[in-house]
Amino acid sequence: MTRFEVITHILAPPERIFAESLSVEAHTASMSASGERAVAGVTSGRLALGDQVTWQARHFAVTWHLTSAITACDPPVSFVDEQVAGPFRHWWHEHRFEDDGGGGTLMRDVIDFAAPAGPLGRIAEALVLRRHMTRLILRRNHHLKTVTERR
């Protein structure tokens, strides 16, 4: 299993970033390079505790489907999304929003994931997937920063 963390400072209040982070449209806009879109479950608007969404995206020249659920939600402090069906053996993503004391927010993403295929999956995690997933989170966070700081 691989675990990584990304911290992004955003000059906007936690409530705004929390809400935008649960937006299906914000997610698809941030992942436009992979053509990601919501194809089942909640396909528009803001996700809430218990909601599920199936994402379709193209990575490594393959179209993937991943169904995730919002399994914990403490507005505007944190929420967790977890894979309930899809390509990973395990996918867990905690989103935390901490007031920086100066009108901004430290957004902290903690991701735990495991690829399928035993030892080969662990090699793929180390050589390719960790870097790829980190880039995706950084791209998503850059989009959230740009959108929420504009308002």
CSV table of N, CA and C in Angstrom, one decimal:
chain,number,residue,atom,x,y,z
A,1,MET,N,0.8,-1.2,0.0
A,1,MET,CA,0.0,0.0,0.0
A,1,MET,C,0.9,1.2,0.0
A,2,THR,N,0.4,2.2,-0.7
A,2,THR,CA,1.2,3.5,-0.8
A,2,THR,C,0.4,4.6,-0.1
A,3,ARG,N,1.1,5.5,0.6
A,3,ARG,CA,0.4,6.6,1.2
A,3,ARG,C,1.2,7.9,0.9
A,4,PHE,N,0.5,8.9,0.5
A,4,PHE,CA,1.2,10.2,0.3
A,4,PHE,C,0.2,11.3,0.7
A,5,GLU,N,0.8,12.5,0.9
A,5,GLU,CA,0.1,13.7,1.4
A,5,GLU,C,0.5,14.9,0.5
A,6,VAL,N,-0.5,15.7,0.2
A,6,VAL,CA,-0.2,17.0,-0.5
A,6,VAL,C,-0.9,18.1,0.3
A,7,ILE,N,-0.1,19.2,0.6
A,7,ILE,CA,-0.6,20.3,1.3
A,7,ILE,C,-0.6,21.5,0.3
A,8,THR,N,-1.8,22.2,0.2
A,8,THR,CA,-1.9,23.3,-0.6
A,8,THR,C,-2.5,24.5,0.2
A,9,HIS,N,-1.8,25.7,0.1
A,9,HIS,CA,-2.3,26.9,0.7
A,9,HIS,C,-3.2,27.6,-0.3
A,10,ILE,N,-4.4,28.0,0.2
A,10,ILE,CA,-5.3,28.7,-0.6
A,10,ILE,C,-5.8,29.9,0.1
A,11,LEU,N,-5.8,31.1,-0.6
A,11,LEU,CA,-6.2,32.3,0.0
A,11,LEU,C,-7.7,32.5,-0.1
A,12,ALA,N,-8.4,31.6,0.6
A,12,ALA,CA,-9.9,31.6,0.6
A,12,ALA,C,-10.3,30.9,1.9
A,13,PRO,N,-11.5,31.1,2.4
A,13,PRO,CA,-11.9,30.5,3.7
A,13,PRO,C,-12.2,29.0,3.5
A,14,PRO,N,-12.0,28.2,4.6
A,14,PRO,CA,-12.3,26.8,4.5
A,14,PRO,C,-13.6,26.4,4.0
A,15,GLU,N,-14.7,27.1,4.3
A,15,GLU,CA,-16.0,26.8,3.9
A,15,GLU,C,-16.2,26.8,2.4
A,16,ARG,N,-15.6,27.8,1.8
A,16,ARG,CA,-15.6,27.9,0.3
A,16,ARG,C,-14.9,26.8,-0.4
A,17,ILE,N,-13.7,26.4,0.1
A,17,ILE,CA,-12.9,25.4,-0.5
A,17,ILE,C,-13.6,24.0,-0.3
A,18,PHE,N,-14.1,23.8,1.0
A,18,PHE,CA,-14.8,22.6,1.3
A,18,PHE,C,-15.9,22.3,0.3
A,19,ALA,N,-16.8,23.3,0.1
A,19,ALA,CA,-17.9,23.2,-0.8
A,19,ALA,C,-17.5,23.0,-2.2
A,20,GLU,N,-16.5,23.7,-2.7
A,20,GLU,CA,-16.0,23.5,-4.1
A,20,GLU,C,-15.4,22.1,-4.3
A,21,SER,N,-14.7,21.6,-3.2
A,21,SER,CA,-14.1,20.3,-3.3
A,21,SER,C,-15.1,19.2,-3.5
A,22,LEU,N,-16.3,19.4,-3.1
A,22,LEU,CA,-17.4,18.4,-3.2
A,22,LEU,C,-18.2,18.5,-4.5
A,23,SER,N,-17.8,19.5,-5.3
A,23,SER,CA,-18.5,19.8,-6.6
A,23,SER,C,-18.1,18.8,-7.7
A,24,VAL,N,-19.1,18.1,-8.2
A,24,VAL,CA,-18.8,17.2,-9.4
A,24,VAL,C,-18.2,18.0,-10.5
A,25,GLU,N,-18.8,19.2,-10.8
A,25,GLU,CA,-18.3,20.0,-11.9
A,25,GLU,C,-16.9,20.5,-11.7
A,26,ALA,N,-16.5,20.9,-10.5
A,26,ALA,CA,-15.2,21.3,-10.2
A,26,ALA,C,-14.2,20.1,-10.4
A,27,HIS,N,-14.6,18.9,-10.0
A,27,HIS,CA,-13.7,17.8,-10.2
A,27,HIS,C,-13.5,17.5,-11.7
A,28,THR,N,-14.6,17.5,-12.4
A,28,THR,CA,-14.4,17.2,-13.9
A,28,THR,C,-13.6,18.3,-14.6
A,29,ALA,N,-13.8,19.5,-14.2
A,29,ALA,CA,-13.0,20.6,-14.8
A,29,ALA,C,-11.5,20.4,-14.5
A,30,SER,N,-11.2,20.0,-13.2
A,30,SER,CA,-9.8,19.9,-12.9
A,30,SER,C,-9.2,18.7,-13.5
A,31,MET,N,-10.0,17.7,-13.9
A,31,MET,CA,-9.4,16.5,-14.6
A,31,MET,C,-9.7,16.4,-16.1
A,32,SER,N,-9.9,17.6,-16.7
A,32,SER,CA,-10.3,17.6,-18.1
A,32,SER,C,-9.2,17.0,-19.0
A,33,ALA,N,-8.0,17.0,-18.6
A,33,ALA,CA,-6.9,16.5,-19.4
A,33,ALA,C,-7.1,15.0,-19.6
A,34,SER,N,-7.7,14.3,-18.7
A,34,SER,CA,-7.9,12.9,-18.8
A,34,SER,C,-9.4,12.6,-19.3
A,35,GLY,N,-10.1,13.6,-19.6
A,35,GLY,CA,-11.5,13.4,-20.0
A,35,GLY,C,-12.4,12.9,-19.0
A,36,GLU,N,-12.1,13.1,-17.7
A,36,GLU,CA,-12.8,12.5,-16.6
A,36,GLU,C,-14.2,13.1,-16.6
A,37,ARG,N,-15.2,12.2,-16.3
A,37,ARG,CA,-16.6,12.7,-16.2
A,37,ARG,C,-17.3,11.7,-15.3
A,38,ALA,N,-18.4,12.2,-14.7
A,38,ALA,CA,-19.3,11.4,-13.9
A,38,ALA,C,-20.3,10.7,-14.8
A,39,VAL,N,-20.4,9.4,-14.7
A,39,VAL,CA,-21.3,8.6,-15.6
A,39,VAL,C,-22.4,7.9,-14.9
A,40,ALA,N,-22.3,7.8,-13.5
A,40,ALA,CA,-23.4,7.2,-12.8
A,40,ALA,C,-23.4,7.7,-11.4
A,41,GLY,N,-24.5,7.4,-10.7
A,41,GLY,CA,-24.7,7.9,-9.3
A,41,GLY,C,-24.9,9.4,-9.4
A,42,VAL,N,-24.3,10.2,-8.5
A,42,VAL,CA,-24.5,11.6,-8.5
A,42,VAL,C,-23.6,12.2,-9.6
A,43,THR,N,-24.2,12.7,-10.6
A,43,THR,CA,-23.4,13.2,-11.8
A,43,THR,C,-23.3,14.7,-11.9
A,44,SER,N,-23.9,15.4,-11.0
A,44,SER,CA,-23.8,16.9,-11.0
A,44,SER,C,-24.1,17.4,-9.6
A,45,GLY,N,-23.7,18.7,-9.3
A,45,GLY,CA,-23.9,19.3,-8.1
A,45,GLY,C,-22.9,18.9,-7.0
A,46,ARG,N,-23.2,19.1,-5.8
A,46,ARG,CA,-22.3,18.8,-4.7
A,46,ARG,C,-22.6,17.4,-4.0
A,47,LEU,N,-21.5,16.7,-3.8
A,47,LEU,CA,-21.6,15.4,-3.1
A,47,LEU,C,-21.9,15.6,-1.6
A,48,ALA,N,-22.5,14.6,-1.0
A,48,ALA,CA,-22.8,14.7,0.4
A,48,ALA,C,-22.5,13.3,1.0
A,49,LEU,N,-22.5,13.2,2.3
A,49,LEU,CA,-22.3,11.9,3.0
A,49,LEU,C,-23.2,10.8,2.4
A,50,GLY,N,-22.6,9.7,2.1
A,50,GLY,CA,-23.3,8.6,1.5
A,50,GLY,C,-23.5,8.6,0.0
A,51,ASP,N,-23.2,9.7,-0.6
A,51,ASP,CA,-23.3,9.8,-2.1
A,51,ASP,C,-22.3,8.9,-2.8
A,52,GLN,N,-22.6,8.3,-3.9
A,52,GLN,CA,-21.7,7.6,-4.7
A,52,GLN,C,-21.7,8.2,-6.1
A,53,VAL,N,-20.5,8.2,-6.8
A,53,VAL,CA,-20.4,8.6,-8.1
A,53,VAL,C,-19.4,7.7,-8.8
A,54,THR,N,-19.8,7.4,-10.1
A,54,THR,CA,-18.8,6.6,-10.9
A,54,THR,C,-18.2,7.5,-11.9
A,55,TRP,N,-16.9,7.6,-11.8
A,55,TRP,CA,-16.1,8.4,-12.7
A,55,TRP,C,-15.5,7.5,-13.9
A,56,GLN,N,-15.5,8.1,-15.0
A,56,GLN,CA,-14.8,7.5,-16.2
A,56,GLN,C,-13.7,8.5,-16.6
A,57,ALA,N,-12.5,7.9,-16.9
A,57,ALA,CA,-11.4,8.7,-17.3
A,57,ALA,C,-10.4,7.8,-18.1
A,58,ARG,N,-9.6,8.5,-18.8
A,58,ARG,CA,-8.6,7.8,-19.6
A,58,ARG,C,-7.2,8.1,-19.0
A,59,HIS,N,-6.5,7.0,-18.6
A,59,HIS,CA,-5.2,7.1,-18.1
A,59,HIS,C,-4.4,5.9,-18.7
A,60,PHE,N,-3.1,6.2,-19.1
A,60,PHE,CA,-2.3,5.2,-19.7
A,60,PHE,C,-2.9,4.5,-20.9
A,61,ALA,N,-3.6,5.3,-21.7
A,61,ALA,CA,-4.3,4.9,-22.9
A,61,ALA,C,-5.4,3.9,-22.7
A,62,VAL,N,-5.9,3.8,-21.5
A,62,VAL,CA,-7.0,2.9,-21.1
A,62,VAL,C,-8.1,3.7,-20.5
A,63,THR,N,-9.4,3.4,-20.8
A,63,THR,CA,-10.5,4.0,-20.1
A,63,THR,C,-10.8,3.2,-18.9
A,64,TRP,N,-10.9,3.9,-17.7
A,64,TRP,CA,-11.1,3.3,-16.4
A,64,TRP,C,-12.4,3.8,-15.9
A,65,HIS,N,-13.1,3.0,-15.0
A,65,HIS,CA,-14.2,3.4,-14.2
A,65,HIS,C,-13.9,3.2,-12.8
A,66,LEU,N,-14.2,4.1,-12.0
A,66,LEU,CA,-14.0,4.0,-10.5
A,66,LEU,C,-15.3,4.6,-9.8
A,67,THR,N,-15.9,3.8,-9.0
A,67,THR,CA,-17.0,4.3,-8.2
A,67,THR,C,-16.5,4.6,-6.8
A,68,SER,N,-16.8,5.8,-6.4
A,68,SER,CA,-16.3,6.3,-5.0
A,68,SER,C,-17.6,6.7,-4.2
A,69,ALA,N,-17.4,6.6,-2.9
A,69,ALA,CA,-18.5,7.0,-2.0
A,69,ALA,C,-17.9,8.0,-1.0
A,70,ILE,N,-18.7,9.0,-0.6
A,70,ILE,CA,-18.4,9.9,0.5
A,70,ILE,C,-18.7,9.1,1.8
A,71,THR,N,-17.7,8.7,2.5
A,71,THR,CA,-17.9,7.8,3.7
A,71,THR,C,-17.8,8.5,5.0
A,72,ALA,N,-17.3,9.7,5.0
A,72,ALA,CA,-17.2,10.6,6.2
A,72,ALA,C,-17.3,12.0,5.8
A,73,CYS,N,-18.0,12.8,6.6
A,73,CYS,CA,-18.1,14.2,6.2
A,73,CYS,C,-18.4,15.1,7.5
A,74,ASP,N,-17.5,16.0,7.7
A,74,ASP,CA,-17.5,16.9,8.8
A,74,ASP,C,-17.3,18.4,8.3
A,75,PRO,N,-18.4,19.0,7.8
A,75,PRO,CA,-18.3,20.3,7.2
A,75,PRO,C,-17.8,21.4,8.2
A,76,PRO,N,-17.0,22.3,7.9
A,76,PRO,CA,-16.2,22.4,6.7
A,76,PRO,C,-14.7,21.9,6.9
A,77,VAL,N,-14.6,20.9,7.8
A,77,VAL,CA,-13.3,20.5,8.3
A,77,VAL,C,-12.7,19.4,7.4
A,78,SER,N,-13.5,18.4,7.1
A,78,SER,CA,-13.0,17.2,6.3
A,78,SER,C,-14.1,16.4,5.7
A,79,PHE,N,-13.7,15.6,4.7
A,79,PHE,CA,-14.5,14.5,4.2
A,79,PHE,C,-13.6,13.5,3.6
A,80,VAL,N,-14.1,12.3,3.5
A,80,VAL,CA,-13.4,11.1,2.9
A,80,VAL,C,-14.1,10.6,1.8
A,81,ASP,N,-13.4,10.3,0.7
A,81,ASP,CA,-14.0,9.5,-0.4
A,81,ASP,C,-13.2,8.2,-0.5
A,82,GLU,N,-13.9,7.1,-0.7
A,82,GLU,CA,-13.3,5.8,-0.8
A,82,GLU,C,-13.8,5.0,-2.1
A,83,GLN,N,-13.0,4.3,-2.7
A,83,GLN,CA,-13.4,3.5,-3.8
A,83,GLN,C,-14.3,2.3,-3.3
A,84,VAL,N,-15.5,2.2,-4.0
A,84,VAL,CA,-16.3,1.0,-3.7
A,84,VAL,C,-16.3,0.0,-4.8
A,85,ALA,N,-15.8,0.4,-6.0
A,85,ALA,CA,-15.6,-0.4,-7.1
A,85,ALA,C,-14.7,0.2,-8.1
A,86,GLY,N,-13.8,-0.5,-8.7
A,86,GLY,CA,-12.8,0.1,-9.6
A,86,GLY,C,-11.5,-0.6,-9.7
A,87,PRO,N,-10.5,0.0,-10.2
A,87,PRO,CA,-9.3,-0.6,-10.6
A,87,PRO,C,-8.3,-0.9,-9.4
A,88,PHE,N,-8.5,-0.1,-8.3
A,88,PHE,CA,-7.6,-0.3,-7.2
A,88,PHE,C,-8.0,-1.4,-6.2
A,89,ARG,N,-7.0,-2.0,-5.6
A,89,ARG,CA,-7.3,-3.0,-4.5
A,89,ARG,C,-7.9,-2.2,-3.3
A,90,HIS,N,-7.4,-0.9,-3.2
A,90,HIS,CA,-7.8,-0.1,-2.1
A,90,HIS,C,-7.6,1.4,-2.5
A,91,TRP,N,-8.5,2.3,-2.3
A,91,TRP,CA,-8.4,3.7,-2.5
A,91,TRP,C,-9.1,4.4,-1.4
A,92,TRP,N,-8.4,5.3,-0.6
A,92,TRP,CA,-9.0,6.1,0.5
A,92,TRP,C,-8.3,7.5,0.4
A,93,HIS,N,-9.2,8.5,0.4
A,93,HIS,CA,-8.7,9.9,0.2
A,93,HIS,C,-9.4,10.8,1.2
A,94,GLU,N,-8.6,11.3,2.2
A,94,GLU,CA,-9.1,12.2,3.2
A,94,GLU,C,-8.7,13.6,2.7
A,95,HIS,N,-9.7,14.5,2.8
A,95,HIS,CA,-9.6,15.9,2.4
A,95,HIS,C,-9.8,16.7,3.7
A,96,ARG,N,-8.8,17.5,4.1
A,96,ARG,CA,-8.9,18.3,5.4
A,96,ARG,C,-8.7,19.8,5.0
A,97,PHE,N,-9.4,20.6,5.7
A,97,PHE,CA,-9.4,22.1,5.5
A,97,PHE,C,-9.1,22.8,6.8
A,98,GLU,N,-7.9,23.4,6.9
A,98,GLU,CA,-7.6,24.0,8.2
A,98,GLU,C,-7.4,25.5,8.0
A,99,ASP,N,-8.1,26.3,8.8
A,99,ASP,CA,-8.0,27.8,8.8
A,99,ASP,C,-6.6,28.1,9.1
A,100,ASP,N,-6.0,29.0,8.3
A,100,ASP,CA,-4.6,29.4,8.5
A,100,ASP,C,-4.5,30.6,9.5
A,101,GLY,N,-5.6,31.1,10.0
A,101,GLY,CA,-5.6,32.2,10.9
A,101,GLY,C,-5.5,33.6,10.2
A,102,GLY,N,-5.3,33.6,8.9
A,102,GLY,CA,-5.2,34.9,8.2
A,102,GLY,C,-6.1,35.0,7.0
A,103,GLY,N,-7.2,34.3,7.1
A,103,GLY,CA,-8.2,34.3,6.0
A,103,GLY,C,-8.0,33.3,4.9
A,104,GLY,N,-7.0,32.5,5.1
A,104,GLY,CA,-6.7,31.4,4.1
A,104,GLY,C,-6.9,30.0,4.7
A,105,THR,N,-6.6,29.0,3.9
A,105,THR,CA,-6.8,27.6,4.3
A,105,THR,C,-5.6,26.8,3.9
A,106,LEU,N,-5.2,25.9,4.8
A,106,LEU,CA,-4.3,24.8,4.4
A,106,LEU,C,-5.2,23.6,4.0
A,107,MET,N,-5.1,23.2,2.8
A,107,MET,CA,-5.9,22.1,2.3
A,107,MET,C,-4.9,20.9,2.3
A,108,ARG,N,-5.3,19.9,3.0
A,108,ARG,CA,-4.4,18.7,3.2
A,108,ARG,C,-5.1,17.5,2.6
A,109,ASP,N,-4.5,16.8,1.6
A,109,ASP,CA,-5.0,15.6,1.0
A,109,ASP,C,-4.1,14.5,1.5
A,110,VAL,N,-4.7,13.4,2.1
A,110,VAL,CA,-4.0,12.2,2.5
A,110,VAL,C,-4.6,11.1,1.7
A,111,ILE,N,-3.8,10.4,0.9
A,111,ILE,CA,-4.2,9.3,0.0
A,111,ILE,C,-3.5,8.0,0.4
A,112,ASP,N,-4.3,7.0,0.6
A,112,ASP,CA,-3.8,5.6,0.7
A,112,ASP,C,-4.4,4.8,-0.4
A,113,PHE,N,-3.5,4.2,-1.1
A,113,PHE,CA,-4.0,3.3,-2.2
A,113,PHE,C,-3.1,2.1,-2.4
A,114,ALA,N,-3.7,1.1,-3.0
A,114,ALA,CA,-3.0,-0.1,-3.4
A,114,ALA,C,-3.5,-0.6,-4.7
A,115,ALA,N,-2.6,-0.9,-5.6
A,115,ALA,CA,-2.9,-1.5,-6.9
A,115,ALA,C,-3.2,-3.0,-6.8
A,116,PRO,N,-3.9,-3.5,-7.7
A,116,PRO,CA,-4.2,-4.9,-7.7
A,116,PRO,C,-2.9,-5.6,-8.2
A,117,ALA,N,-2.9,-6.9,-8.3
A,117,ALA,CA,-1.9,-7.8,-8.9
A,117,ALA,C,-0.7,-8.0,-8.0
A,118,GLY,N,-0.9,-8.0,-6.7
A,118,GLY,CA,0.1,-8.4,-5.8
A,118,GLY,C,1.5,-7.7,-6.0
A,119,PRO,N,2.6,-8.5,-6.1
A,119,PRO,CA,3.9,-7.9,-6.2
A,119,PRO,C,4.1,-7.0,-7.4
A,120,LEU,N,3.4,-7.4,-8.5
A,120,LEU,CA,3.5,-6.5,-9.7
A,120,LEU,C,2.8,-5.2,-9.5
A,121,GLY,N,1.7,-5.2,-8.8
A,121,GLY,CA,1.0,-4.0,-8.4
A,121,GLY,C,1.9,-3.1,-7.5
A,122,ARG,N,2.6,-3.7,-6.6
A,122,ARG,CA,3.4,-2.9,-5.7
A,122,ARG,C,4.6,-2.3,-6.5
A,123,ILE,N,5.1,-3.0,-7.4
A,123,ILE,CA,6.1,-2.4,-8.3
A,123,ILE,C,5.5,-1.2,-9.1
A,124,ALA,N,4.3,-1.4,-9.7
A,124,ALA,CA,3.7,-0.3,-10.4
A,124,ALA,C,3.4,0.9,-9.5
A,125,GLU,N,3.0,0.7,-8.3
A,125,GLU,CA,2.8,1.8,-7.3
A,125,GLU,C,4.1,2.6,-7.1
A,126,ALA,N,5.2,1.9,-6.9
A,126,ALA,CA,6.5,2.5,-6.7
A,126,ALA,C,7.0,3.2,-7.9
A,127,LEU,N,6.9,2.6,-9.1
A,127,LEU,CA,7.5,3.1,-10.3
A,127,LEU,C,6.7,4.2,-11.0
A,128,VAL,N,5.4,4.0,-11.0
A,128,VAL,CA,4.5,4.9,-11.8
A,128,VAL,C,3.3,5.5,-11.1
A,129,LEU,N,2.6,4.7,-10.3
A,129,LEU,CA,1.3,5.2,-9.8
A,129,LEU,C,1.4,6.3,-8.8
A,130,ARG,N,2.4,6.2,-7.9
A,130,ARG,CA,2.5,7.2,-6.9
A,130,ARG,C,2.7,8.6,-7.5
A,131,ARG,N,3.6,8.7,-8.5
A,131,ARG,CA,3.9,9.9,-9.2
A,131,ARG,C,2.7,10.4,-10.0
A,132,HIS,N,2.1,9.5,-10.7
A,132,HIS,CA,0.9,9.8,-11.5
A,132,HIS,C,-0.2,10.4,-10.6
A,133,MET,N,-0.5,9.7,-9.5
A,133,MET,CA,-1.6,10.1,-8.6
A,133,MET,C,-1.2,11.5,-7.9
A,134,THR,N,0.0,11.7,-7.6
A,134,THR,CA,0.4,12.9,-7.0
A,134,THR,C,0.2,14.1,-8.0
A,135,ARG,N,0.6,13.9,-9.2
A,135,ARG,CA,0.3,14.9,-10.3
A,135,ARG,C,-1.2,15.2,-10.4
A,136,LEU,N,-2.0,14.2,-10.4
A,136,LEU,CA,-3.4,14.4,-10.5
A,136,LEU,C,-4.0,15.2,-9.3
A,137,ILE,N,-3.5,14.9,-8.1
A,137,ILE,CA,-4.0,15.7,-7.0
A,137,ILE,C,-3.5,17.1,-7.1
A,138,LEU,N,-2.2,17.3,-7.5
A,138,LEU,CA,-1.7,18.7,-7.6
A,138,LEU,C,-2.5,19.5,-8.7
A,139,ARG,N,-2.8,18.8,-9.8
A,139,ARG,CA,-3.6,19.5,-10.8
A,139,ARG,C,-5.0,19.9,-10.3
A,140,ARG,N,-5.6,18.9,-9.6
A,140,ARG,CA,-6.9,19.2,-9.0
A,140,ARG,C,-6.8,20.4,-8.0
A,141,ASN,N,-5.8,20.4,-7.2
A,141,ASN,CA,-5.7,21.4,-6.2
A,141,ASN,C,-5.4,22.8,-6.8
A,142,HIS,N,-4.6,22.8,-7.9
A,142,HIS,CA,-4.3,24.1,-8.6
A,142,HIS,C,-5.6,24.6,-9.1
A,143,HIS,N,-6.5,23.8,-9.7
A,143,HIS,CA,-7.8,24.2,-10.2
A,143,HIS,C,-8.6,24.8,-9.0
A,144,LEU,N,-8.7,24.1,-7.9
A,144,LEU,CA,-9.5,24.5,-6.7
A,144,LEU,C,-8.9,25.9,-6.2
A,145,LYS,N,-7.6,26.0,-6.2
A,145,LYS,CA,-7.0,27.3,-5.7
A,145,LYS,C,-7.4,28.4,-6.7
A,146,THR,N,-7.3,28.2,-8.0
A,146,THR,CA,-7.6,29.2,-8.9
A,146,THR,C,-9.1,29.6,-8.8
A,147,VAL,N,-10.0,28.7,-8.8
A,147,VAL,CA,-11.4,29.0,-8.7
A,147,VAL,C,-11.8,29.7,-7.4
A,148,THR,N,-11.3,29.2,-6.3
A,148,THR,CA,-11.8,29.7,-5.0
A,148,THR,C,-11.1,31.0,-4.6
A,149,GLU,N,-9.9,31.3,-5.1
A,149,GLU,CA,-9.3,32.6,-4.9
A,149,GLU,C,-9.8,33.7,-5.7
A,150,ARG,N,-10.5,33.4,-6.8
A,150,ARG,CA,-11.1,34.4,-7.7
A,150,ARG,C,-12.3,35.0,-7.1
A,151,ARG,N,-13.0,34.3,-6.3
A,151,ARG,CA,-14.3,34.7,-5.8
A,151,ARG,C,-14.2,35.8,-4.7
